[in-house]
Structure formats: C-alpha cells, structure tokens
Coordinates of C-alpha atoms in Angstrom, one line a residue:
Chain C
M1 CA -43.4 21.5 51.1
R2 CA -46.6 20.5 49.6
V3 CA -49.3 23.0 48.8
G4 CA -52.6 23.0 50.7
A5 CA -51.9 20.4 53.3
A6 CA -50.0 19.8 56.5
P7 CA -46.3 19.0 55.7
R8 CA -45.6 15.3 55.5
L9 CA -42.4 13.7 56.7
V10 CA -39.9 12.0 54.5
T11 CA -41.4 8.5 54.0
S12 CA -45.0 9.6 53.5
A13 CA -43.8 12.3 51.1
Q14 CA -42.0 9.6 49.2
L15 CA -45.3 7.7 49.0
L16 CA -46.9 10.8 47.6
D17 CA -44.1 11.3 45.1
I18 CA -45.2 11.6 41.5
D19 CA -43.1 9.4 39.2
W20 CA -43.1 11.9 36.3
N21 CA -41.8 10.8 32.9
Y22 CA -40.3 13.5 30.7
P23 CA -40.4 12.2 27.2
I24 CA -38.1 13.7 24.6
D25 CA -38.2 13.2 20.9
L26 CA -35.5 10.6 20.5
A27 CA -35.9 10.7 16.8
A28 CA -34.3 14.2 17.0
G29 CA -31.3 12.8 18.8
A30 CA -27.7 13.1 17.9
E31 CA -26.1 11.5 14.9
E32 CA -22.5 10.8 15.8
T33 CA -19.5 10.4 13.6
G34 CA -16.3 10.5 15.5
R35 CA -16.1 13.8 17.3
T36 CA -18.6 15.4 14.9
V37 CA -22.2 15.2 16.1
A38 CA -25.1 16.5 14.0
Q39 CA -28.3 17.2 15.8
K40 CA -31.5 16.4 14.0
E41 CA -34.3 18.8 14.0
R42 CA -37.3 18.3 16.2
R43 CA -40.5 17.5 14.4
A44 CA -44.1 17.3 15.4
L45 CA -45.4 13.7 15.6
P46 CA -48.9 12.9 14.3
R47 CA -51.4 12.6 17.2
D48 CA -51.6 8.8 17.2
E49 CA -47.8 8.5 16.9
A50 CA -47.4 11.0 19.8
L51 CA -49.7 9.0 22.0
R52 CA -47.9 5.8 21.1
A53 CA -44.6 7.5 21.9
L54 CA -45.9 8.6 25.3
A55 CA -47.4 5.3 26.3
G56 CA -44.6 3.0 25.0
D57 CA -45.2 -0.4 26.4
D58 CA -47.0 0.9 29.5
R59 CA -50.7 0.1 29.5
R60 CA -51.6 2.2 32.6
P61 CA -53.9 5.1 31.9
L62 CA -52.2 8.3 31.0
L63 CA -52.1 11.6 32.9
V64 CA -50.4 14.1 30.6
L65 CA -49.5 17.6 31.8
R66 CA -48.0 20.3 29.6
E67 CA -45.7 22.9 31.1
C68 CA -46.5 26.4 30.0
M69 CA -44.5 29.5 29.0
V70 CA -46.9 32.0 30.5
C71 CA -48.8 30.4 33.4
A72 CA -47.3 30.6 36.9
G73 CA -47.0 27.1 38.2
T74 CA -48.6 24.8 35.6
D75 CA -48.7 21.9 38.1
E76 CA -51.5 23.8 39.8
A77 CA -53.9 22.2 37.3
L78 CA -53.3 19.2 39.5
L79 CA -52.1 20.5 42.8
T80 CA -54.0 23.5 44.0
S81 CA -53.1 26.0 46.6
G82 CA -55.4 25.7 49.6
A83 CA -56.7 22.3 48.6
D84 CA -55.9 18.9 50.0
N85 CA -53.7 17.4 47.2
E86 CA -53.1 14.0 48.9
K87 CA -56.0 12.3 47.3
T88 CA -54.9 13.5 43.8
L89 CA -51.3 12.4 44.5
L90 CA -52.4 9.0 45.7
L91 CA -54.6 8.5 42.7
M92 CA -51.7 9.4 40.4
R93 CA -49.7 6.3 41.5
W94 CA -52.0 4.2 39.2
F95 CA -51.4 6.5 36.3
H96 CA -48.5 6.8 33.8
C97 CA -47.7 10.4 34.5
V98 CA -46.1 12.4 31.7
K99 CA -44.9 16.0 31.7
L100 CA -44.3 17.8 28.4
P101 CA -42.1 20.7 27.7
P102 CA -43.3 24.4 27.8
D103 CA -43.3 25.0 24.1
T104 CA -45.6 22.0 23.3
S105 CA -48.5 24.2 22.4
E106 CA -46.7 27.2 20.9
N107 CA -44.1 25.4 18.8
P108 CA -45.6 23.5 15.8
N109 CA -42.3 21.5 15.6
S110 CA -42.6 20.4 19.2
P111 CA -42.9 16.5 19.1
F112 CA -46.1 16.4 21.1
H113 CA -47.7 19.5 19.7
A114 CA -50.6 17.5 18.3
L115 CA -51.8 16.7 21.8
F116 CA -52.0 20.3 22.8
P117 CA -52.4 22.1 19.5
D118 CA -52.9 25.6 20.7
N119 CA -52.6 27.8 23.8
D120 CA -56.3 27.4 24.4
S121 CA -55.7 23.7 24.9
A122 CA -56.3 22.3 28.4
H123 CA -53.2 22.1 30.6
L124 CA -53.6 18.3 31.1
F125 CA -55.6 15.4 30.2
V126 CA -56.3 11.9 31.5
S127 CA -57.0 9.1 29.1
R128 CA -56.6 5.4 28.5
W129 CA -53.1 4.4 27.4
D130 CA -54.1 4.7 23.7
G131 CA -55.7 8.1 24.1
G132 CA -59.3 6.7 24.4
D133 CA -61.7 8.2 26.9
L134 CA -59.7 11.3 27.0
V135 CA -60.8 14.0 29.5
P136 CA -59.2 17.4 29.2
L137 CA -58.7 19.1 32.5
E138 CA -57.8 22.7 33.6
D139 CA -56.6 24.3 36.7
E140 CA -60.1 25.7 37.2
T141 CA -61.4 22.1 37.3
S142 CA -62.9 21.4 40.7
R143 CA -61.2 18.8 42.8
T144 CA -64.3 16.8 42.8
A145 CA -64.5 16.8 39.0
L146 CA -60.8 16.0 38.8
W147 CA -61.1 13.0 41.1
K148 CA -64.2 11.8 39.4
S149 CA -62.4 11.8 36.0
M150 CA -59.4 10.1 37.4
T151 CA -61.4 7.5 39.3
S152 CA -63.6 6.7 36.3
L153 CA -60.5 6.0 34.2
L154 CA -58.9 3.9 36.8
D155 CA -62.1 1.9 37.2
S156 CA -62.2 1.2 33.5
S157 CA -58.4 0.4 33.3
Y158 CA -57.9 -1.8 36.3
E159 CA -59.7 -5.0 37.4
G160 CA -60.2 -3.9 41.0
S161 CA -61.5 -0.7 42.4
T162 CA -59.1 1.9 43.8
R163 CA -61.5 3.1 46.4
T164 CA -60.5 0.7 49.2
P165 CA -56.8 0.8 48.6
L166 CA -57.0 4.6 48.3
K167 CA -58.5 4.9 51.8
A168 CA -56.0 2.4 53.3
L169 CA -53.0 4.2 51.7
A170 CA -54.3 7.6 53.1
K171 CA -54.3 6.0 56.6
L172 CA -50.8 4.7 56.1
L173 CA -49.5 8.2 55.5
D174 CA -50.2 9.0 59.2
E175 CA -48.6 5.8 60.2
Y176 CA -45.4 6.6 58.3
D177 CA -45.3 10.0 59.8
R178 CA -45.5 8.5 63.3
L179 CA -42.8 6.0 62.5
D180 CA -40.5 8.7 61.0
I181 CA -40.8 10.8 64.2
E182 CA -40.1 7.8 66.4
L183 CA -37.1 6.7 64.2
A184 CA -35.7 10.2 64.3
Q185 CA -36.0 10.3 68.1
E186 CA -34.3 6.9 68.6
R187 CA -31.5 7.8 66.1
A188 CA -30.8 11.0 67.8
Q189 CA -30.7 9.1 71.1
A190 CA -28.3 6.6 69.6
V191 CA -26.0 9.4 68.3
K192 CA -26.0 11.0 71.7
L193 CA -25.0 7.8 73.5
I194 CA -22.3 7.0 71.0
E195 CA -20.8 10.5 71.4
K196 CA -21.0 10.3 75.1
Y197 CA -20.2 6.7 76.0
G198 CA -18.9 5.1 72.7
S199 CA -20.5 2.5 70.5
D200 CA -19.8 -0.3 73.1
S201 CA -22.1 1.4 75.6
S202 CA -24.7 -1.0 77.1
K203 CA -27.3 1.8 77.1
L204 CA -27.0 1.8 73.3
R205 CA -28.2 -1.8 73.0
K206 CA -31.7 -0.8 74.2
V207 CA -31.9 2.0 71.6
E208 CA -30.7 -0.4 68.9
R209 CA -33.4 -2.9 69.8
A210 CA -36.0 -0.1 69.5
L211 CA -34.6 0.9 66.2
E212 CA -34.8 -2.7 65.0
A213 CA -38.4 -2.9 66.1
L214 CA -39.2 0.3 64.2
A215 CA -37.4 -0.9 61.1
T216 CA -39.5 -4.1 61.2
E217 CA -42.7 -2.1 61.6
R218 CA -41.7 0.0 58.6
A219 CA -41.0 -3.0 56.5
E220 CA -44.5 -4.3 57.3
L221 CA -46.0 -0.9 56.2
D222 CA -43.9 -1.1 53.0
A223 CA -45.4 -4.5 52.3
Q224 CA -48.9 -3.2 52.8
V225 CA -48.2 -0.3 50.4
R226 CA -47.0 -2.7 47.7
E227 CA -50.0 -5.0 48.2
L228 CA -52.5 -2.1 48.1
T229 CA -50.9 -0.5 45.0
E230 CA -50.7 -3.7 42.9
L231 CA -53.9 -3.7 40.9
E232 CA -54.3 -5.8 37.8
L233 CA -54.8 -4.0 34.5
R234 CA -57.7 -5.0 32.4
A235 CA -56.9 -6.6 29.1
A236 CA -55.8 -3.9 26.8
E237 CA -58.5 -3.3 24.2
P238 CA -57.7 -0.4 22.0
T239 CA -60.3 2.3 22.0
A240 CA -60.9 4.8 19.4
A241 CA -58.9 7.8 20.4
R242 CA -60.9 11.0 20.3
Chain T
M1 CA -19.6 8.4 29.3
S2 CA -19.7 8.0 33.0
G3 CA -22.0 9.7 35.4
V4 CA -21.9 10.0 39.2
A5 CA -25.2 10.6 40.8
L6 CA -25.8 12.0 44.2
A7 CA -28.7 9.7 44.6
A8 CA -28.1 8.2 48.0
G9 CA -27.8 11.5 49.9
L10 CA -30.4 13.4 48.0
A11 CA -33.1 10.7 47.8
A12 CA -34.4 11.7 51.2
L13 CA -34.0 15.4 50.4
L14 CA -36.0 14.9 47.2
A15 CA -38.7 12.9 48.7
A16 CA -40.6 15.7 50.4
G17 CA -40.5 18.1 47.5
L18 CA -41.7 16.5 44.4
A19 CA -45.4 16.9 45.2
R20 CA -45.4 20.7 45.0
P21 CA -46.3 22.7 42.0
T22 CA -43.1 23.6 40.2
A23 CA -41.9 27.1 39.9
A24 CA -43.2 29.3 37.1
L25 CA -41.1 28.9 34.1
Q26 CA -41.3 32.4 32.9
D27 CA -43.1 34.4 35.5
D28 CA -39.9 36.5 35.8
A29 CA -38.6 36.2 32.2
P30 CA -35.2 37.8 32.0
P31 CA -34.3 40.6 29.7
E32 CA -32.5 39.3 26.6
V33 CA -29.5 41.6 27.2
D34 CA -27.7 41.2 30.5
P35 CA -28.6 44.4 32.4
Y36 CA -25.3 44.4 34.3
T37 CA -22.9 44.6 31.3
R38 CA -25.5 45.7 28.8
G39 CA -23.3 43.8 26.4
Q40 CA -20.7 46.5 26.6
E41 CA -17.3 45.1 25.8
K42 CA -15.4 46.9 28.5
Y43 CA -17.5 45.3 31.2
V44 CA -17.6 41.9 29.5
E45 CA -13.8 41.9 29.4
R46 CA -13.4 43.3 32.9
V47 CA -15.4 40.5 34.4
G48 CA -13.5 38.0 32.3
Y49 CA -16.4 36.6 30.1
G50 CA -15.9 35.2 26.7
S51 CA -19.5 35.2 25.6
F52 CA -23.1 35.2 26.7
G53 CA -23.8 32.7 23.8
P54 CA -24.7 31.3 21.6
F55 CA -21.7 29.1 21.7
L56 CA -21.0 25.4 21.2
W57 CA -22.3 23.5 24.2
V58 CA -21.7 19.9 23.1
P59 CA -20.4 18.6 19.8
G60 CA -23.1 19.4 17.2
A61 CA -25.3 21.5 19.5
T62 CA -25.0 25.2 20.3
T63 CA -26.6 26.7 23.3
S64 CA -29.5 27.9 21.1
A65 CA -30.1 24.3 20.0
V66 CA -30.1 23.2 23.6
V67 CA -32.9 25.7 24.4
E68 CA -34.8 24.4 21.4
H69 CA -34.4 20.8 22.3
L70 CA -35.4 21.4 25.9
G71 CA -38.7 22.9 24.8
G72 CA -38.0 26.6 24.9
V73 CA -37.0 26.8 28.6
P74 CA -35.5 30.2 29.1
L75 CA -31.8 29.5 29.7
L76 CA -29.1 32.1 30.2
W77 CA -25.5 31.3 29.2
V78 CA -22.1 32.6 30.0
E79 CA -18.6 31.5 29.1
T80 CA -16.0 32.4 31.7
E81 CA -12.2 31.8 31.7
H82 CA -12.6 28.1 32.8
F83 CA -16.4 27.4 32.7
R84 CA -19.3 27.3 30.4
I85 CA -22.5 27.9 32.4
G86 CA -26.1 27.6 31.6
S87 CA -28.8 28.7 34.0
S88 CA -32.6 28.6 34.1
L89 CA -32.6 29.5 37.8
A90 CA -35.5 31.7 38.8
S91 CA -35.0 35.0 40.6
Y92 CA -34.4 34.6 44.3
T93 CA -35.4 36.5 47.4
I94 CA -32.5 36.5 49.8
A95 CA -33.4 34.7 53.0
T96 CA -33.8 36.4 56.3
D97 CA -31.0 34.2 57.5
Q98 CA -28.3 36.7 58.4
V99 CA -25.5 34.3 57.5
E100 CA -26.8 34.1 53.9
R101 CA -27.5 37.8 53.7
N102 CA -23.9 38.6 54.8
K103 CA -22.5 36.0 52.4
I104 CA -24.4 37.2 49.4
E105 CA -23.7 40.9 50.2
A106 CA -19.9 40.2 50.3
E107 CA -20.2 38.3 47.0
L108 CA -22.1 41.2 45.4
K109 CA -19.5 43.7 46.6
R110 CA -16.8 41.7 44.9
L111 CA -18.8 41.4 41.8
S112 CA -19.6 45.1 41.8
K113 CA -15.9 45.9 41.5
Q114 CA -16.1 44.4 38.0
L115 CA -19.7 45.3 37.2
P116 CA -20.6 48.7 38.8
R117 CA -24.3 48.2 38.0
V118 CA -24.4 45.5 40.6
K119 CA -25.6 46.8 43.9
A120 CA -24.6 44.9 47.1
G121 CA -27.6 45.8 49.2
V122 CA -30.4 44.2 47.2
N123 CA -33.0 41.8 48.6
E124 CA -33.6 39.9 45.4
L125 CA -31.2 38.3 42.9
D126 CA -32.7 38.5 39.5
R127 CA -32.0 35.7 37.0
W128 CA -29.0 37.5 35.4
L129 CA -27.5 38.3 38.8
R130 CA -27.7 34.7 39.8
L131 CA -25.9 33.7 36.6
H132 CA -23.1 36.3 37.4
L133 CA -22.9 35.1 41.0
F134 CA -22.5 31.5 40.0
A135 CA -19.9 32.5 37.4
Q136 CA -18.0 34.3 40.1
R137 CA -18.4 31.4 42.5
A138 CA -17.1 28.9 39.9
E139 CA -14.0 31.0 39.0
E140 CA -13.2 31.6 42.7
L141 CA -13.5 27.9 43.4
F142 CA -11.2 27.1 40.5
E143 CA -8.6 29.5 41.8
R144 CA -8.8 28.2 45.4
F145 CA -8.7 24.6 44.2
A146 CA -5.6 25.4 42.1
E147 CA -4.0 27.0 45.2
D148 CA -4.9 24.2 47.5
F149 CA -3.4 21.5 45.3
G150 CA -0.5 23.6 44.1
V151 CA -1.5 23.5 40.4
G152 CA -1.0 26.3 38.0
Q153 CA -4.3 27.5 36.7
D154 CA -3.1 27.6 33.1
D155 CA -0.8 24.7 32.9
G156 CA -3.4 22.1 31.9
P157 CA -4.2 19.5 34.4
L158 CA -7.4 21.1 35.8
L159 CA -8.9 21.8 32.4
P160 CA -10.6 19.2 30.3
D161 CA -10.3 19.5 26.5
E162 CA -13.3 21.7 26.7
K163 CA -14.1 24.1 29.6
H164 CA -15.9 22.7 32.6
Q165 CA -19.6 22.8 32.2
L166 CA -22.2 23.8 34.8
L167 CA -25.9 23.5 34.1
L168 CA -28.2 24.9 36.8
C169 CA -31.8 24.3 36.1
A170 CA -34.8 25.7 38.0
N171 CA -37.0 22.7 37.5
S172 CA -36.4 18.9 37.7
S173 CA -38.2 18.5 34.4
T174 CA -35.6 20.6 32.5
F175 CA -32.8 18.7 34.2
A176 CA -34.3 15.3 33.4
R177 CA -34.9 16.2 29.7
Y178 CA -31.3 17.5 29.4
M179 CA -29.8 14.3 30.9
Q180 CA -31.9 12.1 28.7
R181 CA -31.3 14.1 25.6
Y182 CA -27.6 14.7 25.8
H183 CA -26.3 12.0 28.1
Q184 CA -28.9 9.2 27.7
L185 CA -29.3 9.1 31.5
P186 CA -32.6 8.7 33.3
A187 CA -31.5 11.0 36.1
E188 CA -33.5 12.3 39.0
T189 CA -30.7 13.6 41.2
P190 CA -27.8 16.0 40.5
M191 CA -25.1 14.5 38.4
R192 CA -21.5 14.8 37.4
V193 CA -20.9 13.5 33.9
F194 CA -17.7 12.9 32.0
E195 CA -17.8 12.5 28.3
P196 CA -14.3 11.6 27.3
H197 CA -15.0 11.5 23.5
A198 CA -16.4 15.1 23.7
G199 CA -13.8 16.2 26.2
T200 CA -16.4 17.6 28.5
V201 CA -16.8 17.5 32.3
L202 CA -20.3 18.5 33.5
F203 CA -22.1 19.1 36.7
A204 CA -25.9 19.5 36.3
C205 CA -28.6 19.9 38.9
A206 CA -32.0 21.5 39.5
A207 CA -32.8 23.9 42.3
E208 CA -36.1 22.0 42.7
Q209 CA -34.1 19.0 43.7
L210 CA -33.2 20.8 46.9
E211 CA -36.4 22.6 47.6
S212 CA -38.0 20.4 50.1
F213 CA -35.0 20.4 52.5
Y214 CA -32.4 23.1 51.9
D215 CA -34.5 25.6 49.9
N216 CA -32.0 28.4 49.5
D217 CA -29.3 29.8 47.3
T218 CA -26.6 29.0 49.8
A219 CA -27.4 25.3 49.9
L220 CA -27.3 25.2 46.1
H221 CA -24.0 27.0 46.1
A222 CA -22.6 24.4 48.6
L223 CA -23.8 21.6 46.4
V224 CA -22.2 23.2 43.3
A225 CA -19.0 23.8 45.2
R226 CA -18.8 20.2 46.3
S227 CA -19.6 18.8 42.8
V228 CA -17.3 21.2 40.9
A229 CA -14.5 20.4 43.3
L230 CA -15.0 16.7 42.7
N231 CA -14.9 17.4 38.9
L232 CA -11.7 19.3 39.4
L233 CA -10.2 16.5 41.4
A234 CA -11.1 14.1 38.6
R235 CA -9.2 16.3 36.2
L236 CA -6.3 16.6 38.6
E237 CA -5.6 12.9 38.4
Q238 CA -6.5 13.0 34.7
A239 CA -6.3 9.7 32.9
A240 CA -4.9 7.8 35.8
H241 CA -7.2 6.3 38.5
A242 CA -10.0 7.7 40.5
P243 CA -9.0 9.0 44.0
P244 CA -9.8 6.7 46.9
V245 CA -13.4 7.1 48.0
W246 CA -12.6 8.5 51.5
L247 CA -10.4 11.2 49.9
A248 CA -12.9 12.2 47.2
Q249 CA -15.8 12.4 49.7
G250 CA -13.7 14.3 52.2
V251 CA -12.5 16.8 49.6
G252 CA -16.1 17.3 48.5
H253 CA -17.2 18.0 52.0
V254 CA -14.3 20.5 52.5
Y255 CA -15.4 22.6 49.6
S256 CA -19.1 22.4 50.4
R257 CA -18.6 23.3 54.1
R258 CA -16.4 26.3 53.1
V259 CA -19.5 27.8 51.5
D260 CA -21.7 27.0 54.6
P261 CA -21.2 24.0 56.9
R262 CA -25.0 23.7 57.5
Y263 CA -25.8 22.2 54.1
N264 CA -24.0 18.9 53.7
V265 CA -25.5 16.7 51.0
F266 CA -24.5 13.6 52.9
G267 CA -23.9 13.2 56.6
N268 CA -26.6 15.2 58.4
A269 CA -29.5 12.8 58.1
A270 CA -28.4 10.3 60.8
L271 CA -26.8 12.8 63.1
G272 CA -29.7 14.1 65.1
S273 CA -31.8 17.2 64.8
M274 CA -31.5 19.6 61.9
E275 CA -30.5 22.3 64.4
D276 CA -27.1 20.9 65.1
A277 CA -26.5 17.8 62.9
W278 CA -24.2 19.9 60.7
D279 CA -22.0 20.8 63.6
W280 CA -19.4 18.2 63.0
P281 CA -16.2 19.2 64.9
P282 CA -17.5 18.5 68.5
R283 CA -19.1 15.3 67.2
I284 CA -15.9 14.1 65.7
R285 CA -14.0 15.0 68.8
A286 CA -16.4 13.0 71.0
R287 CA -16.2 9.9 68.7
V288 CA -12.4 10.1 68.6
K289 CA -12.3 10.3 72.4
N290 CA -14.4 7.1 72.5
G291 CA -12.4 5.4 69.8
D292 CA -15.4 5.3 67.5
F293 CA -13.9 6.0 64.1
P294 CA -12.6 3.9 61.2
S295 CA -8.8 3.4 61.3
T296 CA -6.7 4.6 58.4
R297 CA -6.2 1.0 57.3
E298 CA -10.0 0.5 57.2
M299 CA -10.5 3.7 55.2
L300 CA -7.9 2.8 52.6
A301 CA -9.7 -0.5 51.8
W302 CA -13.0 1.2 50.9
T303 CA -13.9 0.9 47.3
T304 CA -17.4 2.4 47.0
R305 CA -19.3 5.3 48.5
D306 CA -21.9 2.9 49.7
E307 CA -19.4 1.8 52.4
L308 CA -19.8 5.2 54.0
D309 CA -22.7 5.9 56.3
D310 CA -23.6 9.4 57.5
P311 CA -21.3 9.5 60.5
T312 CA -18.5 8.1 58.3
H313 CA -19.0 11.0 55.9
M314 CA -18.5 13.3 58.8
L315 CA -15.3 11.4 59.9
V316 CA -13.7 11.4 56.4
W317 CA -14.3 15.2 56.3
G318 CA -12.4 15.4 59.5
R319 CA -9.5 13.4 58.1
V320 CA -9.3 15.5 54.9
D321 CA -9.8 18.7 56.9
Y322 CA -6.7 17.7 58.9
L323 CA -4.7 17.1 55.6
F324 CA -5.8 20.5 54.3
E325 CA -4.8 22.3 57.5
E326 CA -1.6 20.5 58.4
H327 CA -0.2 19.3 55.0
S328 CA -1.6 21.9 52.6
G329 CA 1.6 22.1 50.6
D330 CA 1.8 18.4 49.9
L331 CA -1.8 17.8 48.7
G332 CA -0.9 18.0 45.0
P333 CA 1.9 15.4 45.2
F334 CA -0.3 13.2 47.4
I335 CA -3.1 13.2 44.8
K336 CA -0.7 12.4 42.0
R337 CA 0.7 9.5 43.9
V338 CA -2.6 8.2 45.2
C339 CA -4.0 8.2 41.7
A340 CA -1.0 6.6 40.1
A341 CA -1.4 3.4 38.2
L342 CA -2.2 0.5 40.5
P343 CA 0.5 -2.0 41.0
E344 CA -0.5 -5.6 40.2
G345 CA -1.9 -8.0 42.7
E346 CA -4.2 -8.3 45.7
G347 CA -4.0 -5.4 48.2
A348 CA -2.7 -3.1 45.5
L349 CA -5.3 -0.4 46.2
V350 CA -4.2 -0.2 49.9
A351 CA -0.5 -0.5 49.0
R352 CA -0.7 2.5 46.6
Q353 CA -2.3 4.7 49.3
E354 CA 0.1 3.6 52.0
R355 CA 3.0 4.5 49.7
A356 CA 1.4 7.9 48.8
L357 CA 0.8 8.7 52.5
S358 CA 4.4 7.8 53.3
E359 CA 6.0 9.7 50.4
A360 CA 3.8 12.8 50.5
F361 CA 3.2 13.3 54.2
D362 CA 5.8 10.9 55.8
L363 CA 2.9 9.2 57.5
E364 CA 2.4 5.4 58.0
P365 CA -1.3 4.5 58.4
E366 CA -0.9 4.2 62.2
D367 CA 1.0 7.5 62.3
F368 CA -1.9 9.1 60.4
D369 CA -4.4 7.8 63.1
K370 CA -2.3 9.1 65.9
A371 CA -1.5 12.5 64.3
W372 CA -5.2 13.0 63.4
K373 CA -6.4 12.1 66.9
R374 CA -4.0 14.6 68.4
W375 CA -5.0 17.3 65.9
V376 CA -8.8 16.7 66.5
D377 CA -8.3 17.0 70.2
R378 CA -6.6 20.4 69.7
A379 CA -8.5 21.8 66.7
Y380 CA -12.1 20.7 67.3
R381 CA -12.5 22.0 70.8

C-alpha cells in the first residue's frame, strides 16, 4: 500500500516501483582460501571514490538516500504521508536510485560515510552522475521543491524534457488499473467455467477471446511505457562535484 | 553456490509494495538482553538454545561481523538445536483476524511452558518474541518433517554440515545487501541458497517483500515453512538428485498450507478472487470431475517450475496431499528412490519416477491417476 494516494493495482504499482540499488563495499568482501574465509574490514571511501562507486558505468543522475538509525521511516524524505507520491515515483524512473545503509553517517568506517558525514547531513540528495549540481533534500522539503530539484536535474541530464512523458505515464496508470480489473474479472469467469463445465466448454472460448484482447491492449500500453521512458542522456561532461 | 528464487510467484506480490516508506529500522530497538530468558542458563537450556550470539554465521564472519557489514542493522540471533536464525523483524501487532489470533496464542502457550515470562494473551509481539516464535516454528517444522519422512532427527540426512540457516529481515534493503555481500546474488525475492563449500543451507527473506499482499505474521510463517521444508527436502536427498518439480512444489505447498491455507506463494493469483482463491479442495474436485488435470505421465516429465501455472500448483498440492494422507509411511523410501542417480538414456527422468512410484507405493502412473481421483472425490467434498 502506498502512502498518501489511492491504492494502485498490480501493474500500475509495478510501473511506480523504485528500482533501488543497494551498494555494498565490495572491497571489504571475503578473501577465500579453501574453507577459510577472511573478511576484510569495511573502510570509508574518499568522497570522489564513493561517488564513482555509486555511479559505476551508469550516467543517469543520482538519487541517493541514506537509511537512518533513529528516524522512523527514512523513505519519507521522498514519500510523504498524506501527499500524492506518484509524481515523485514516476520522476524517479529516470534516476539511478541508491539506498545506503543506516550507519552511513554514524560510522566513520562506513564506505559511503563521506557522502553523509554527520547526522545533521540531509537524508538524501540528487545530483548528476558525478556528484555535480548536488541538491541535498530533507523530509521537510516541500513536494514542490523536491519535484523542482528533480526536474531541473533531469532537464540538464537528458536531451528531451520529462514533462510530456510524465503526464502521459500518469494517465497510463489509470489505464493499467482498468485493465487489471477487467483481466481479473475475465480470469475469474474462466476459472468458474473450467470448474463448472471443463476446459472444453464452448462458453470458455468467448472468455478466452476477451482475455486475448485484453492481453493485446496491455502489450500496447507496455510499448507506450517503454517509448515514453526512453530518453537520451546528454553527453556526459564531468562537472565539478561540490 | 546455487540459489532458488521465488521470483515468479512473488513478483506480483512485490509489485504493489515497493513504493511505500520502509519500516523504521530502530523505532522499537530491542533490549540487548533477551527479556524472556534474561540470559539465565536454566531457561536457555530449557528452551534448547545454544547461544544468542555472537557465533560463526558463515566461514570467516561472525554474527557481529554480519551486523557490521550490513551497516549496523539491529539483528537478533539465536542458535537452536538444528537452526541458526537471524532476525531484524520489527515488532508486530497481532491482526484482528481470529484465525491468526488463535494460532499465535496457541504458539505462545507452547512457548510459555519453556519460558514462563512469555504470556499467551498479548496483542503485540516484540522483536525478541518474534525471534523465539520463529525458533519454535523452525524446530517444530523440523520435527514434523522428520516424522513425515520417517527420518531420525539426529541420524544425519536432514542436517547439512552446518546447521540450517534462517535469515528474516524486516526490510528489503537489508536482505538485498546480505545476498550481495555473502552470496554475490542480486536478489529481490526470497531465496534458498546452498553453499556446498561452506556446508550451509539458507533461507532468507524480508517481511517487506510480502507487505503489499499478505502483510501479516502468519503469511511470513507460511512462506518460511514452505521454504525450510524445501531445504529439508533438499537435504533428505543429499548429494543425489533434486526431487522432481511436481513433488518439490507439492511438498512446499503442504507445509505452507499447514500453517494457514490462505497464504499460498504460488497458486492463488489466477484462481479468482482473494476471498476464495485459496480454497483449493473444492476447486480440485471440480477439475478432476471434468478431467481437467495433468496426468501422472505428464507430471513426471516436467523439468522446471516454469511448466506449472497457478492451477497446476494447486493440482500438484492435491497429488502430494494424497501421498501424505494415504501413503505417509512410504514417503521416505519414495524420496530416496525418486532422487536416486538417473539411469542413462532418454526418458530416464520419467523412468526413475515410475520405478519409485511402483516400488514405494505399488502404483503405476495410471494407477496413481485412478487412486488419486477416487481419493479426491471422497476427501475434498
């Protein structure tokens, strides 16, 4: 169940799904010799190295969130109770979303400590892939300010604007919900018919045709989503990370 | 290393939930000492625990190191007779659902016999109590599984080199970091992982992975029961060959549905409304009456779980339910035969199962179809 909005059905919820990355310090991985495995200590990476580790080969703008040991529900810096989070979630599909572990600020040995060096640090930031144009954000940040920061970074990172695709994707959510309802009704009807008359029932053919038509319609919506989401990144010019 | 994801069935369950703010990590931080044993030896021994940690979790990493590597997530640990369990599960308010209330009350009553500080009539399970409950559930499952398959609990086959591992995370992030860090797996769904070189057999999941659909302790218990049973089954056949897909899935459903039949990981999605999709016996009976079920010969030829759609999951549960009810004493020998080394040549997979059915149950494939149909008609009324 999402906070602050009417519940979405399965497919539209998938569209709103955040593809989080959870980086770990691979340098602190295991050294294996037969059955004996020694675990290297974690170590804090310098800021530039930490940013490079987060971005990897991905040139999308970054959205980096740190979990927190004391705050209740750190995601609320992004997803706020009582607010409509769908716009935020749709905008996030153009970001490289990263979630860091809860001791990032408190533990000086935490690999990404340099990005959130103390507990007064913001809970998240958005930036270009190399840390340029970094905007720290807090849960008190208004939705309008959050969206403005996100949109501004997207505009400078992608060739096309996200405004038109964003509106179109928002409309598709309702379409997906309608389709999910119709699909569920037809499937339930098919199950009833199979259980009552068997899978050879002539009545089942009509339902199967309806299911096929709905599947085609859904494939068309999926194609629209792919098209709307595919924006070309601008040529990656490193910026001076602040 | 090999991992078995529950991706197909859980993908839909996961979909609706990832957009919510995750649970607070430490809004209900547990006391460092378990309040139910207070670390007193007489209670620790009475409940059959070896340790609350730190202990070695994987080669080269103690439980303390795991906590450090996962970024300080507050994990509680316990070592029981057959399991090592880690939990970052948050405290849980028992649902208003009377079935769940009764189930948990009965579990707490059993636990209170070993740990008098446990009270059966509570409305909330704190983080330590959830750990105790899952420890009790795991050991009870182990005992039941050993009985079902006629295996002595201490004579080896069910235990890997190390004890079975169970990692229950509150948040998907902790789970994902653990799977990356210790198993090099980019996992989003609950996983069973075997590490032969380390001698470990693990089931790991995050409660958050179930939140959007089956957001309760009983559904998590059902998922754990299914997955631990499959890990035990994998141990039962040891180094031989994996059990046939119909049998493994059916066994998993049996143990999950014993916890509560409403929370099938696979099977419910395509069977109509949430209100009655879980009610499989009358649905199976109706399909059997209409002849809408895969024959034994078809089942024996399946090689991957992808060949089972939702109704088929329901039907293989019915097949295995029949074997549990009518041939309970012969399940162990059947598993041993059905997982024996494959004979050479085309059709060997089917031939091995046919031979196992015949030797263990005195059933030819067609006899299995007939006997099952008769039983369904009688038992699933």
